[in-house]
Short mmCIF file of C-alpha atoms in Angstrom, two decimals:
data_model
loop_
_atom_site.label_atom_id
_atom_site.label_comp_id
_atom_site.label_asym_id
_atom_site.label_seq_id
_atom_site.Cartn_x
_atom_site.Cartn_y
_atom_site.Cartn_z
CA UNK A 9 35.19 -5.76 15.74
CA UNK A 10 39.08 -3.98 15.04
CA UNK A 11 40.10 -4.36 11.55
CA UNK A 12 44.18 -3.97 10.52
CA UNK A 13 43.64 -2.53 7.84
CA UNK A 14 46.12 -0.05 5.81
CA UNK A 15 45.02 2.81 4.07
CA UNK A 16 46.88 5.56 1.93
CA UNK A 17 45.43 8.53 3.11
CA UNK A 18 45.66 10.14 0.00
CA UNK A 19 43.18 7.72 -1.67
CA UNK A 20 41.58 6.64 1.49
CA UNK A 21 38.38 4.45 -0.73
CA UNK A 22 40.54 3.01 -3.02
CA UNK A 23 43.19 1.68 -0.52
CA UNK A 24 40.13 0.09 1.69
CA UNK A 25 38.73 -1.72 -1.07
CA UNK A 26 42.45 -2.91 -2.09
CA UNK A 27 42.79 -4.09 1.64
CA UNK A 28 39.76 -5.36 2.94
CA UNK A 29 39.61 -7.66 -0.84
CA UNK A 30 43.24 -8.63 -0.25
CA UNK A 31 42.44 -9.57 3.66
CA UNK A 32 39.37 -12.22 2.50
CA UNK A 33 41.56 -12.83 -0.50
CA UNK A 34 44.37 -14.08 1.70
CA UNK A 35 42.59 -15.19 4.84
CA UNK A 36 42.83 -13.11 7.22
CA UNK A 37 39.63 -12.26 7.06
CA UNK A 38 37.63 -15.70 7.63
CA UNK A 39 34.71 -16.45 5.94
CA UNK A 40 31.89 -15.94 8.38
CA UNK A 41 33.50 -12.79 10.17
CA UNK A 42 30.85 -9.97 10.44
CA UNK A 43 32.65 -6.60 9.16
CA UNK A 44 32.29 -3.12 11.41
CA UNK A 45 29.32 -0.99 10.51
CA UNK A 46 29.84 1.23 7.70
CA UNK A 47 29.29 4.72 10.39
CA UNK A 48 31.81 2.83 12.88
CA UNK A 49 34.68 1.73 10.18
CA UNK A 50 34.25 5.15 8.66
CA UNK A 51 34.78 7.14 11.63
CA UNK A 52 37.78 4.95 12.15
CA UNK A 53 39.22 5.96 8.96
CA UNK A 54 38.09 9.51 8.43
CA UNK A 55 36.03 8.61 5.77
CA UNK A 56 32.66 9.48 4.57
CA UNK A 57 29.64 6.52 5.46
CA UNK A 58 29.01 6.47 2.13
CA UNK A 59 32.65 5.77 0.59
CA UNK A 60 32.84 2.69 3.25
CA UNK A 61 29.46 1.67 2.27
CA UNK A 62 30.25 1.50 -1.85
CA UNK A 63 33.36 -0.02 -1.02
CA UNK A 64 31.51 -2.71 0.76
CA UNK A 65 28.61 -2.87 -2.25
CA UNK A 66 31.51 -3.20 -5.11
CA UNK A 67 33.09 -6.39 -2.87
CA UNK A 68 29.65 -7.69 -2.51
CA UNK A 69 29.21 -7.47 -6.18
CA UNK A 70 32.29 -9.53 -6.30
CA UNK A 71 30.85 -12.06 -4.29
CA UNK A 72 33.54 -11.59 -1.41
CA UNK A 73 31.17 -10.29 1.44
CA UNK A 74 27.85 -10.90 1.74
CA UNK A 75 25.19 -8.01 2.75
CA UNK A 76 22.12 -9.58 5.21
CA UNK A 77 19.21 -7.20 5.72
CA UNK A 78 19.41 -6.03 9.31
CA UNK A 79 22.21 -8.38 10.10
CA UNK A 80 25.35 -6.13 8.59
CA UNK A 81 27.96 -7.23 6.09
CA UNK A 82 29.71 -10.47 6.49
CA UNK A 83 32.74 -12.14 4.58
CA UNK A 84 31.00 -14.36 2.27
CA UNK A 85 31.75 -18.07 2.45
CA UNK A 86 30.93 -21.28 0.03
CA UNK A 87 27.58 -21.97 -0.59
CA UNK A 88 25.58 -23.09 2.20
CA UNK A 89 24.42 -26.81 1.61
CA UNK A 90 20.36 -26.95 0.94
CA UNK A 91 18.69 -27.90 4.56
CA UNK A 92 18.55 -31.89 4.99
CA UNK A 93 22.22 -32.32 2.72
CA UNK A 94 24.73 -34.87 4.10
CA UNK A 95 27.57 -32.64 5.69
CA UNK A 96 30.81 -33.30 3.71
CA UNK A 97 33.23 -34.73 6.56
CA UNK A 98 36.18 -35.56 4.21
CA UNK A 99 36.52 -31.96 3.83
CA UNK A 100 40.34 -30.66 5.05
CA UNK A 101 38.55 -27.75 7.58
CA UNK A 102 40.41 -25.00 7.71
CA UNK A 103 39.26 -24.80 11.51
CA UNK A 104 38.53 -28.24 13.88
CA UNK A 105 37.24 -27.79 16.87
CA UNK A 106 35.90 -30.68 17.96
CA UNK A 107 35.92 -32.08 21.94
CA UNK A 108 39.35 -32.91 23.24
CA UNK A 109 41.72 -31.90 20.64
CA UNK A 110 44.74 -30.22 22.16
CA UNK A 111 47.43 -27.65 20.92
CA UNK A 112 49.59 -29.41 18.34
CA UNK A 113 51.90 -25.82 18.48
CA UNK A 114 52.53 -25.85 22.01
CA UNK A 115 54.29 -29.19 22.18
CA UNK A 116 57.56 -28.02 24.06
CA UNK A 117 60.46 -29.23 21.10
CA UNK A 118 63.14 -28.31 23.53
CA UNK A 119 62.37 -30.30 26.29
CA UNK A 120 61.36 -33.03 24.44
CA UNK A 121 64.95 -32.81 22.40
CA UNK A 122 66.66 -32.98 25.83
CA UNK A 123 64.67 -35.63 27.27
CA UNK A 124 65.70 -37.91 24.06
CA UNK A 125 68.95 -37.05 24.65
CA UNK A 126 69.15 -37.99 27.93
CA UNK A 127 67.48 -40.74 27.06
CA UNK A 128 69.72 -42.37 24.45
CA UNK A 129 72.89 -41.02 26.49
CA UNK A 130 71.77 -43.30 29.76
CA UNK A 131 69.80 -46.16 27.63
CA UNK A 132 71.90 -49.37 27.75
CA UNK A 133 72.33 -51.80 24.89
CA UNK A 134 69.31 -54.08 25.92
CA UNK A 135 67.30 -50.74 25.08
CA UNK A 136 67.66 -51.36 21.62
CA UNK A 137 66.21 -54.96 21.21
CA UNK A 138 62.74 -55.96 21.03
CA UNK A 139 60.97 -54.50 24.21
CA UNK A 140 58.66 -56.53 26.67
CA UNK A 141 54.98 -56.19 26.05
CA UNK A 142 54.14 -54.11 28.86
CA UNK A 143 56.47 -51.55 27.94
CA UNK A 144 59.82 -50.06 29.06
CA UNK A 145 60.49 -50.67 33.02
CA UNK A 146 61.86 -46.95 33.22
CA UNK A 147 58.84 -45.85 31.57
CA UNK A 148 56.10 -47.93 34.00
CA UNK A 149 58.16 -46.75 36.98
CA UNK A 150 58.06 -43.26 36.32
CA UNK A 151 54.91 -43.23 35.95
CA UNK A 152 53.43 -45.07 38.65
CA UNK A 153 55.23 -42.85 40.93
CA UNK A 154 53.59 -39.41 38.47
CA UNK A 155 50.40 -41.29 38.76
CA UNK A 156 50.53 -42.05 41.96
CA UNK A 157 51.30 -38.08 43.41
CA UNK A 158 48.74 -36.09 40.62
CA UNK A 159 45.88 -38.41 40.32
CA UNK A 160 45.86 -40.76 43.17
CA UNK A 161 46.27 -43.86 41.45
CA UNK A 162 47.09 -47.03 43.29
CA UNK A 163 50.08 -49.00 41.26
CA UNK A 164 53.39 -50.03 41.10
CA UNK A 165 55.41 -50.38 38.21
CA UNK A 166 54.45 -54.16 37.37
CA UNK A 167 50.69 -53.02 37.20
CA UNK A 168 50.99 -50.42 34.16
CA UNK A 169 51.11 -51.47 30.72
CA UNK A 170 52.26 -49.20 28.32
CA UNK A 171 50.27 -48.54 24.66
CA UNK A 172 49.81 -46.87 21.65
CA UNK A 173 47.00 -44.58 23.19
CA UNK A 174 43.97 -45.08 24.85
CA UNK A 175 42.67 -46.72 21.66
CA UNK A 176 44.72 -49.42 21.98
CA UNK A 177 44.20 -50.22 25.37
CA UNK A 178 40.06 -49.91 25.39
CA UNK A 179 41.15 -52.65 22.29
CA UNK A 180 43.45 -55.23 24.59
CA UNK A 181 41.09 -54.66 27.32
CA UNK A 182 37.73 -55.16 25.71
CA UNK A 183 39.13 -58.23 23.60
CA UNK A 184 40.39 -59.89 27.26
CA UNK A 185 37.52 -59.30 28.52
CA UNK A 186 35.66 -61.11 25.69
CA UNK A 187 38.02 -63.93 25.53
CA UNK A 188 37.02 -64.82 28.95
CA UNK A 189 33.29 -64.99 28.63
CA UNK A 190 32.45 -61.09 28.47
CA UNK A 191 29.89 -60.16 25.92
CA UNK A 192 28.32 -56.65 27.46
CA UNK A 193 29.82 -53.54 27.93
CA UNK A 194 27.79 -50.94 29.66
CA UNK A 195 28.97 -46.85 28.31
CA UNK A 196 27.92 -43.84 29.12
CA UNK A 197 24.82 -42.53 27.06
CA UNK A 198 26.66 -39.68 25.30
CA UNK A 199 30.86 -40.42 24.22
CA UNK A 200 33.34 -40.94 21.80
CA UNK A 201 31.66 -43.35 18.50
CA UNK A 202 34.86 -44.54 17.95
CA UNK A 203 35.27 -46.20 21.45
CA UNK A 204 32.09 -48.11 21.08
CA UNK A 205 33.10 -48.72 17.63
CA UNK A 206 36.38 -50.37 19.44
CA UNK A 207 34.31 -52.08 22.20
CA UNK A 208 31.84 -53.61 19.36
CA UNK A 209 34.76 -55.53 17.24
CA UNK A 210 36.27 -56.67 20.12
CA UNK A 211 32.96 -58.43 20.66
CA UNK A 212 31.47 -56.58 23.31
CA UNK A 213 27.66 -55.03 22.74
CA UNK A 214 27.43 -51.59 24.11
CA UNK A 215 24.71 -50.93 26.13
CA UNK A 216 23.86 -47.07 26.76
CA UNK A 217 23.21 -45.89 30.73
CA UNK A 218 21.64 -42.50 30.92
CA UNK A 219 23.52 -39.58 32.70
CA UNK A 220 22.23 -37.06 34.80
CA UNK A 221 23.82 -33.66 36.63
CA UNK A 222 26.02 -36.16 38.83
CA UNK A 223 27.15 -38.62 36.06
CA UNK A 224 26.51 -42.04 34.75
CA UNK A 225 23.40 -43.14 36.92
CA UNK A 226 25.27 -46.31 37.82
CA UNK A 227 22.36 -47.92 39.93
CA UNK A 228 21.02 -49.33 36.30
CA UNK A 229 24.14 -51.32 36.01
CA UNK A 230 22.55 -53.94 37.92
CA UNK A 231 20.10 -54.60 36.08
CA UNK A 232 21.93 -54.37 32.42
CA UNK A 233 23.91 -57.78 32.73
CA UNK A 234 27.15 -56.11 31.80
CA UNK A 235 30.24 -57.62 32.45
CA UNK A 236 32.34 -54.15 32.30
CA UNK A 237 31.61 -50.52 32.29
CA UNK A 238 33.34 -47.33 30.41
CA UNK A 239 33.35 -44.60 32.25
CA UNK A 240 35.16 -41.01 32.82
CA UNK A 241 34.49 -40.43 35.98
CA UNK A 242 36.53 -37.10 36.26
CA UNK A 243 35.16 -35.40 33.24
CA UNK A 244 32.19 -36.97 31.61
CA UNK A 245 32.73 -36.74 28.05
CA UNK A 246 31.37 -34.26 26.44
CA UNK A 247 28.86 -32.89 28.74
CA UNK A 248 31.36 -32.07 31.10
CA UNK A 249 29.82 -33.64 34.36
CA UNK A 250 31.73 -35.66 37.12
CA UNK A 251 30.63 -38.73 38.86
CA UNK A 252 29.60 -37.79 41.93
CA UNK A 253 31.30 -39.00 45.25
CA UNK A 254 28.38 -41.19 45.91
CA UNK A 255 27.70 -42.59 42.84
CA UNK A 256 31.77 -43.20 42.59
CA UNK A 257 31.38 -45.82 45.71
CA UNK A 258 27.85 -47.47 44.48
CA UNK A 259 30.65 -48.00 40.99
CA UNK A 260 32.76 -49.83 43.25
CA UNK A 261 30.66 -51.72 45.45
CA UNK A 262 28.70 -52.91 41.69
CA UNK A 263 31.94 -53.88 40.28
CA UNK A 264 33.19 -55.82 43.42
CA UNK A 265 29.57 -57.66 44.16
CA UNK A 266 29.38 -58.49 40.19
CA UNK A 267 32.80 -59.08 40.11
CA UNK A 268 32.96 -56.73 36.92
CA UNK A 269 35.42 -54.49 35.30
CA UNK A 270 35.49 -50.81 35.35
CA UNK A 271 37.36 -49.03 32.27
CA UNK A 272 38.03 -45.45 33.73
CA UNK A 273 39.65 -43.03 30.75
CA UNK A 274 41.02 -40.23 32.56
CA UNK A 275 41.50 -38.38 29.31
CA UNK A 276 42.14 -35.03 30.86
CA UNK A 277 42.19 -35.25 34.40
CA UNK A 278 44.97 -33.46 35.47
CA UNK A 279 43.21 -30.14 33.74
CA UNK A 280 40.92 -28.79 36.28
CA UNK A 281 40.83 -25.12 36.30
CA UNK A 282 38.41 -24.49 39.41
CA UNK A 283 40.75 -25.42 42.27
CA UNK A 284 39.23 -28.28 43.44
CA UNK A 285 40.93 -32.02 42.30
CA UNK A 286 38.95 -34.94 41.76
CA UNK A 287 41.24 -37.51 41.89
CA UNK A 288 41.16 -41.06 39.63
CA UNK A 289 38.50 -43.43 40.34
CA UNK A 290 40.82 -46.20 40.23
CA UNK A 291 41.95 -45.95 44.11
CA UNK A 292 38.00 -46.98 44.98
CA UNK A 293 38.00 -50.18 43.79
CA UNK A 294 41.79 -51.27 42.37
CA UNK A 295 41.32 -54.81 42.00
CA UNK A 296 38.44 -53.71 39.36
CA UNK A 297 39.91 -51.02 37.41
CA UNK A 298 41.56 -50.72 34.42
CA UNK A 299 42.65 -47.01 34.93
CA UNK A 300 43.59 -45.01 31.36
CA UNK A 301 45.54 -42.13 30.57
CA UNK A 302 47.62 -40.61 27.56
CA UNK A 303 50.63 -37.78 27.20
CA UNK A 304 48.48 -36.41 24.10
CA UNK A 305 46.75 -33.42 25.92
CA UNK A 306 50.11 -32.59 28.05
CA UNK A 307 52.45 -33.28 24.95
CA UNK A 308 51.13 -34.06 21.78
CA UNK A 309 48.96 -37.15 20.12
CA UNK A 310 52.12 -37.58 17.55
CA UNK A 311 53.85 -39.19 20.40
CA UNK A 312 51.15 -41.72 20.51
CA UNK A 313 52.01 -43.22 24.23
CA UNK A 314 49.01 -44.05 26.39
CA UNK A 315 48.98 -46.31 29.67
CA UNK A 316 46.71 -48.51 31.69
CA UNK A 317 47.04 -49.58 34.92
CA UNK A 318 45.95 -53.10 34.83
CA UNK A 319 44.07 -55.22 37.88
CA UNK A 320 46.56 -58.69 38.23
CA UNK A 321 43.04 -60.93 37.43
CA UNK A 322 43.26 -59.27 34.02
CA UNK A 323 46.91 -58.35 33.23
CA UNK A 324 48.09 -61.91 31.75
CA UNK A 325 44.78 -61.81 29.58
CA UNK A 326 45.58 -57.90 28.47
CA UNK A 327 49.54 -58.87 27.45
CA UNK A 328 48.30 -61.95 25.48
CA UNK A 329 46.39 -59.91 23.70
CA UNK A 330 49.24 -57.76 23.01
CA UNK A 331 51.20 -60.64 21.64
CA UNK A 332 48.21 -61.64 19.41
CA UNK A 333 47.76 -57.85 18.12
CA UNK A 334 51.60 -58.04 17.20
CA UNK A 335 51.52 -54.37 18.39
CA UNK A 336 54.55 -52.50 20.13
CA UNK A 337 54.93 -48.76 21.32
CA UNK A 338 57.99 -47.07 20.66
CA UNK A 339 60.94 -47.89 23.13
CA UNK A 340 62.86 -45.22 22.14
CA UNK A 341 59.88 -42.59 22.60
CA UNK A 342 59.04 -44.11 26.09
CA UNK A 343 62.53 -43.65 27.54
CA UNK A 344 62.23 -40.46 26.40
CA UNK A 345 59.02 -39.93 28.36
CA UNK A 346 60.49 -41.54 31.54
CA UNK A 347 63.27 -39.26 31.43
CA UNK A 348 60.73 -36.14 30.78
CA UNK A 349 58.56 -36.88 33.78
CA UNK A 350 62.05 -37.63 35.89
CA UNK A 351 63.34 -34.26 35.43
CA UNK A 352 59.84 -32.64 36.19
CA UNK A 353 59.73 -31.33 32.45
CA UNK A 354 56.41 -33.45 32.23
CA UNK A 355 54.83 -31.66 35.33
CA UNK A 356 55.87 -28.31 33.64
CA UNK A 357 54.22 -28.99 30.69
CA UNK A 358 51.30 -29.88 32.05
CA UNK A 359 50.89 -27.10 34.43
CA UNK A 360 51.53 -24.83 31.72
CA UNK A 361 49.47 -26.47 29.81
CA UNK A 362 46.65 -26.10 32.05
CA UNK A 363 47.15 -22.18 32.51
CA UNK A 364 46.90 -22.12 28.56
CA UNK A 365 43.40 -23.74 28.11
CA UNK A 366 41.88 -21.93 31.44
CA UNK A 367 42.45 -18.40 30.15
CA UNK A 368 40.83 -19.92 26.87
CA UNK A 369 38.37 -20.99 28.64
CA UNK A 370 37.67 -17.65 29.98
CA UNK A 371 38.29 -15.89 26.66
CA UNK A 372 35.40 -18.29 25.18
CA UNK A 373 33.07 -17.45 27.85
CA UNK A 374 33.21 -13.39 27.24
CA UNK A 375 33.73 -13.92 23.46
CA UNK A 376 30.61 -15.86 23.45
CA UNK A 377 28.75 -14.03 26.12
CA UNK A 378 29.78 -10.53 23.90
CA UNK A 379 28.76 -11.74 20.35
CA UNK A 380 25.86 -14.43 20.82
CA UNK A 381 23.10 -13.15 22.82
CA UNK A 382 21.01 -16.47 23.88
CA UNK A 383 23.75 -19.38 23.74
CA UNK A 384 25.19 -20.10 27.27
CA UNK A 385 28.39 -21.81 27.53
CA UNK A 386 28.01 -25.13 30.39
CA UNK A 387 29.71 -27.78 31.15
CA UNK A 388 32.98 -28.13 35.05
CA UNK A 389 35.94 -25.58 34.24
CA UNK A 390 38.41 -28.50 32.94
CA UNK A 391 39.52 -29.87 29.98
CA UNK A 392 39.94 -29.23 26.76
CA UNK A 393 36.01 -28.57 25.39
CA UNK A 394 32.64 -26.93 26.78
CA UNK A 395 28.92 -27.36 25.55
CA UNK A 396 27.38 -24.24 24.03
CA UNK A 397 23.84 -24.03 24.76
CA UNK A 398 22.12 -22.69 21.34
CA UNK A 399 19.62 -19.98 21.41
CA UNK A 400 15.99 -20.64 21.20
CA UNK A 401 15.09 -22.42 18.03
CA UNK A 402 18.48 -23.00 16.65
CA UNK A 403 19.23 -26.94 15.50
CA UNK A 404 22.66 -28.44 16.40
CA UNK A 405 22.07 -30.29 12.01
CA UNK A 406 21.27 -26.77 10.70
CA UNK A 407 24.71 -24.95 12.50
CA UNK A 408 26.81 -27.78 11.78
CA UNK A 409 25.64 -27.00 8.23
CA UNK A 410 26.49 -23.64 8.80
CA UNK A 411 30.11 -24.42 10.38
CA UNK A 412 30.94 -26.90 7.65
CA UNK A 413 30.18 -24.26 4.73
CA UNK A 414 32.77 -21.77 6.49
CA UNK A 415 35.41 -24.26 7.04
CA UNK A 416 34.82 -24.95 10.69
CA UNK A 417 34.31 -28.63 12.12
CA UNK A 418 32.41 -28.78 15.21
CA UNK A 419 29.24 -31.58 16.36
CA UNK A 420 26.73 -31.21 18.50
CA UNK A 421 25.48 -33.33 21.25
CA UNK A 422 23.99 -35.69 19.25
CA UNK A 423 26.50 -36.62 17.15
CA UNK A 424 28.11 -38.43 20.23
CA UNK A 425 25.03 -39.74 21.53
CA UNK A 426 24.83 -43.97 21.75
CA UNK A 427 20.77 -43.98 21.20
CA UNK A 428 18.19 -41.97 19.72
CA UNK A 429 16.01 -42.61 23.09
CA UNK A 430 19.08 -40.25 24.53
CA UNK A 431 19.02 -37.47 21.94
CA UNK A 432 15.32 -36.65 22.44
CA UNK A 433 16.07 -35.83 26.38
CA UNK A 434 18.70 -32.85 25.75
CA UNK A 435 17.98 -29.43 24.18
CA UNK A 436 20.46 -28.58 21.46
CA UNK A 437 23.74 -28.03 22.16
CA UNK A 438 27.17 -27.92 20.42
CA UNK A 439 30.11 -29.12 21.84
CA UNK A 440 33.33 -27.00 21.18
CA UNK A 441 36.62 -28.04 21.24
CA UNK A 442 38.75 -24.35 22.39
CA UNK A 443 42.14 -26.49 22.85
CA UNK A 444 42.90 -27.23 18.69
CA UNK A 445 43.54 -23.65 17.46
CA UNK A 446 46.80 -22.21 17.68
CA UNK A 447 46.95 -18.97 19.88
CA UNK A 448 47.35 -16.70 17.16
CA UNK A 449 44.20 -18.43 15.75
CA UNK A 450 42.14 -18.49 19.08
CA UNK A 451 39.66 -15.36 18.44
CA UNK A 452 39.03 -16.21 15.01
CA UNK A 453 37.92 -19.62 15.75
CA UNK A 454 35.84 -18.71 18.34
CA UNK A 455 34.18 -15.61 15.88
CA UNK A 456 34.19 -18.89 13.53
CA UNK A 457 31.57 -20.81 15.85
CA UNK A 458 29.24 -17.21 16.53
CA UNK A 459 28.76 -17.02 12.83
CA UNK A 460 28.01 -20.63 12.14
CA UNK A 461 25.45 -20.09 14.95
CA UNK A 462 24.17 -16.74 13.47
CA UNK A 463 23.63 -18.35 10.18
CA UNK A 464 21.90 -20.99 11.48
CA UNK A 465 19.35 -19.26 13.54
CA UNK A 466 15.72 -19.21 12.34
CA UNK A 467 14.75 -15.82 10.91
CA UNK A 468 12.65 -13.74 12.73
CA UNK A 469 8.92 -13.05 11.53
CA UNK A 470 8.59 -9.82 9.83
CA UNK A 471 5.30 -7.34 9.11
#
């Protein structure tokens, strides 16, 4: 790797060691970065190999880089935990790239200003009072018409209900759903804890359903008992799989003949990067689905406005429990967001948004397929996160480890599995989360995951 690094050429060793220690000493070089050979960063600097190589023995003797026999010289980080220690997760990591976490920085602050301008210029008095349940009437009707064009959906502006996130919707949902009878909840073997942690105190039971290359394998739902089903048909999350087209009508004909309810989370839908659109579920079976979606990968999660587009059999049930939650989103914020998508400022952003995490995506690829010989990066060209197949040998526990002690947070597949039974069927594989990271941040979060990797691989047999 290129090094900035400024040296006086009149005391060419001394400067380097004053740099590179004031680099890790500051940051900029990240604990886990491998350093240039000593031959290469000499001939870069005019030095002799042996200057560059004492200047990297004195800052190992420090304790600032870290010498590995036939590995190079790497910026040192904390201690490793001992193998079989409990991960610290209340750590503040300097570096998160976990599944679905978008660009905080890129949240457009000017169009946003304008919008809630615009929005508190045209708002009328009523605006200001307590709000109806469902949310803001400019708000629904914008966006049934936005759903409507970009992801099919079949609505009007008395079917969406307006929330604080998807969170809170899987919430109203899942307790309706209970209130009338419900007490299963089929999900897809590998997703978010926290949503089955949701679905479970709502008093649903989760039940796992295995997926396969083409989704959910939704021909066991008959013979689970459910009275619902989670799915994200667009982008299985996280292994990155969508429900096939003929699987997506044996969902629909289930859910009509059972007379069930399909959750869809179209989390990041409208970020395919391959061409081809797969539209929402939703417009299969309508009377069924309880279609979600969010502005926190096109905006930002601070805004904290999700949607659902609610059947009629269930929407009285969902707005009760609205009342009962004593929960309201933010009328000012939602005007804001009707008058965003009105003036095709929302479309902007998300277009932009989605040329933003497809050259990332590319970037990861040739980072990865550059610096970690063996991994493979899988998963459809959309979203927000890819798997990373680990090389031969190499546990998802052991590079978690690994991340953790260099300030990087990152899971593997398991750690979003619903069962053990589903673990045991996957080779390991991390999922990474290349949306999170500022731009001027990318690189070194990716060089980030290839060391936690690196350190985690088993050594190879020597004599």
């Amino acid at each position: 790797m290129d090094l900035h690094l400024e040296v006086d050429p009149r005391r060419k060793a001394a400067s380097l060691e004053e740099a590179l220690r004031a680099a890790v000493v500051d940051g900029r070089l990240a604990p886990g970065i491998r350093l240039p050979p000593s031959r290469a960063l000499a001939a870069d600097l005019g030095l002799a190999r042996n200057s560059v190589a004492e200047v990297y023995a004195r800052l190992v003797g420090e304790g600032r880089l870290e010498a590995r026999v036939g590995s190079g010289t790497w910026v040192r980080g904390v201690p490793e935990p001992a193998p079989g220690a409990r991960v610290d997760r209340s750590t503040r990591f300097d570096l998160d790239l976990r599944g679905g976490l978008p660009d905080a920085s890129g949240f457009g602050r000017s169009a946003w200003g304008r919008a809630v301008a615009r929005a508190l210029a045209d708002a009328p008095a009523a605006a200001f009072a307590y709000g109806a349940p469902e949310g803001a009437a400019g708000l629904r009707t914008a966006l049934a018409g936005y759903l409507a064009r970009t992801r099919g959906v079949v609505a009007g502006a008395d079917g969406l209900v307006v929330t604080h996130g998807f969170g809170e919707l899987l919430s109203l949902v899942a307790r309706a759903i209970a209130a009338r009878g419900g007490r299963r909840i089929a999900v897809e073997a590998y997703g978010h804890s926290s949503h089955r942690d949701v679905l479970a105190a709502a008093g649903l039971e989760p039940v796992p359903v295995p997926l396969d290359a083409d989704g959910m394998v939704v021909d066991r739902l008959a013979a689970t008992g459910v009275d619902a089903v989670l799915v994200t048909p667009a982008h299985q999350f996280p292994t990155g799989v969508p429900l096939s087209a003929s699987r997506r009508t044996t969902l629909a004909d289930w859910a009509r003949d059972a007379g069930a309810i399909v959750i869809e989370d179209d989390y990041d839908g409208e970020f395919r990067f391959d061409g081809r659109a797969i539209g929402a579920f939703q417009a299969l079976a309508p009377a069924q689905t309880v279609y979600g979606g969010t502005a926190s990968k096109a905006l930002a999660p601070a805004l904290g406005i999700g949607w659902g587009v609610v059947p009629p059999t269930l929407r009285d049930a969902v707005l009760e429990q609205r009342r009962l939650s004593g929960a309201a989103t933010d009328a000012l914020s939602q005007l804001a967001l009707a008058a965003l998508i009105s003036a095709g400022d929302y479309d902007r952003a998300v277009r932009g948004a989605r040329l933003r995490y497809r050259a990332r995506r590319e970037r990861l690829e040739r980072l990865i397929a550059d610096g970690l010989p063996g991994a493979r990066v899988a998963g459809l060209e959309a979203g927000l996160h890819c798997l990373l197949e680990l090389p031969g040998g190499t546990a998802e526990a052991e590079v978690e480890r690994a991340a953790s002690a260099i300030g990087l947070r990152y899971g593997g597949l398991a750690s979003y599995a619903a069962d053990a039974a589903t673990v045991a069927s996957r080779p390991p594989t991390m999922v990474v989360g290349y949306g999170a990271p500022p731009e001027h941040r990318f690189e070194r979060a990716i060089a980030a995951v290839i060391a936690s990797v690196e350190r985690a691989r088993p050594m190879a047999p020597t004599g």
